[in-house]
Short mmCIF file of C-alpha atoms in Angstrom, two decimals:
data_model
loop_
_atom_site.label_atom_id
_atom_site.label_comp_id
_atom_site.label_asym_id
_atom_site.label_seq_id
_atom_site.Cartn_x
_atom_site.Cartn_y
_atom_site.Cartn_z
CA MET A 74 2.49 10.35 -22.69
CA ILE A 75 -0.28 10.65 -20.12
CA GLN A 76 -3.81 10.88 -21.45
CA SER A 77 -7.37 9.89 -20.76
CA TYR A 78 -7.92 6.16 -20.25
CA ASP A 79 -4.23 5.49 -19.46
CA PHE A 80 -5.38 3.96 -16.19
CA LEU A 81 -7.03 1.17 -18.22
CA ILE A 82 -3.82 0.38 -20.08
CA HIS A 83 -1.81 0.49 -16.87
CA ALA A 84 -4.32 -1.79 -15.11
CA TYR A 85 -4.20 -4.27 -18.00
CA ARG A 86 -0.40 -4.42 -17.80
CA ASN A 87 0.06 -4.13 -14.03
CA GLU A 88 -1.53 -6.80 -11.85
CA ILE A 89 -1.02 -4.83 -8.61
CA PHE A 90 -2.78 -1.73 -9.95
CA ARG A 91 -5.57 -3.91 -11.40
CA GLN A 92 -6.10 -5.50 -7.97
CA GLU A 93 -6.29 -2.04 -6.39
CA ILE A 94 -9.07 -1.07 -8.80
CA ASN A 95 -10.83 -4.38 -8.20
CA LYS A 96 -10.75 -3.69 -4.44
CA HIS A 97 -12.57 -0.40 -5.02
CA ILE A 98 -15.14 -2.14 -7.21
CA LEU A 99 -15.74 -4.87 -4.63
CA MET A 100 -16.09 -2.37 -1.75
CA ASN A 101 -19.60 -1.67 -3.00
CA GLU A 102 -19.40 1.94 -1.90
CA ASP A 103 -18.34 5.19 -3.53
CA SER A 104 -14.60 5.75 -3.36
CA GLU A 105 -11.70 7.52 -5.05
CA LEU A 106 -8.24 6.52 -6.24
CA THR A 107 -5.51 8.72 -7.69
CA HIS A 108 -3.39 7.50 -10.58
CA TYR A 109 -0.65 9.85 -11.80
CA SER A 110 -2.52 12.91 -13.17
CA ALA A 111 -5.97 11.36 -12.86
CA LEU A 112 -8.57 10.98 -10.15
CA LEU A 113 -10.68 7.83 -10.45
CA LYS A 114 -14.11 8.00 -8.85
CA PHE A 115 -16.01 4.78 -8.25
CA ASP A 116 -19.79 5.19 -8.41
CA SER A 117 -21.12 2.06 -6.70
CA LYS A 118 -24.80 2.77 -7.37
CA ASN A 119 -24.38 3.14 -11.13
CA ARG A 120 -21.39 0.75 -11.28
CA ILE A 121 -19.22 3.23 -13.16
CA ILE A 122 -15.60 4.36 -12.91
CA ARG A 123 -15.18 8.02 -13.83
CA GLU A 124 -11.80 9.52 -14.59
CA PHE A 125 -11.14 13.22 -13.99
CA PRO A 126 -8.02 15.37 -14.14
CA LEU A 127 -6.28 15.52 -10.77
CA GLU A 128 -6.29 19.14 -9.70
CA GLY A 129 -2.78 20.57 -9.60
CA ALA A 130 -1.12 17.57 -11.28
CA THR A 131 1.51 18.27 -13.93
CA PHE A 132 -0.25 16.64 -16.87
CA ALA A 133 -3.85 17.03 -15.68
CA CYS A 134 -4.65 19.13 -18.77
CA LYS A 135 -4.26 15.97 -20.88
CA ILE A 136 -7.03 14.13 -19.01
CA ILE A 137 -10.47 14.52 -20.55
CA PRO A 138 -13.17 13.32 -18.15
CA MET A 139 -14.49 9.92 -19.16
CA GLU A 140 -16.32 6.93 -17.73
CA ILE A 141 -16.44 3.18 -18.13
CA SER A 142 -18.79 0.70 -16.50
CA TYR A 143 -17.53 -1.82 -13.99
CA ASP A 144 -18.62 -4.64 -16.31
CA ASP A 145 -16.73 -3.22 -19.30
CA PHE A 146 -13.64 -2.65 -17.15
CA LEU A 147 -13.71 -6.26 -15.93
CA ALA A 148 -14.30 -7.59 -19.46
CA MET A 149 -11.36 -5.56 -20.70
CA MET A 150 -9.07 -6.88 -17.98
CA ASN A 151 -10.07 -10.48 -18.78
CA GLY A 152 -9.85 -10.22 -22.58
CA ASP A 153 -7.05 -10.68 -25.05
CA ASP A 154 -8.04 -8.11 -27.67
CA THR A 155 -9.03 -5.11 -25.58
CA LEU A 156 -8.63 -2.28 -28.11
CA PRO A 157 -12.12 -2.65 -29.67
CA LEU A 158 -13.66 -2.72 -26.20
CA LEU A 159 -11.59 0.29 -25.15
CA GLU A 160 -12.95 2.28 -28.06
CA SER A 161 -16.58 1.30 -27.55
CA ALA A 162 -16.76 1.20 -23.73
CA CYS A 163 -15.21 4.57 -22.86
CA LYS A 164 -17.60 7.50 -22.86
CA PHE A 165 -16.08 10.98 -22.77
CA LEU A 166 -17.99 13.40 -20.57
CA GLU A 167 -16.98 16.68 -22.21
#
């Protein structure tokens, strides 16, 4: 099932997708990346990844806008027990 924050789970499990996100973080400029029914927006000034529903995508209605800091994302990708961090680091915007 597709839902908010799935991109984090997919990045944790998929090295290629994680590297793609890391490239956007390291670019040090605002950028966007689509992932299934979500649009990821990288805010380089505030060092935040924001997830929004991708307009017109099949399961976009299941995506509630949320954000996570670059630092929390990187900590999650490097940790073993990521569920507590997932729950505390993700901030829903609506």
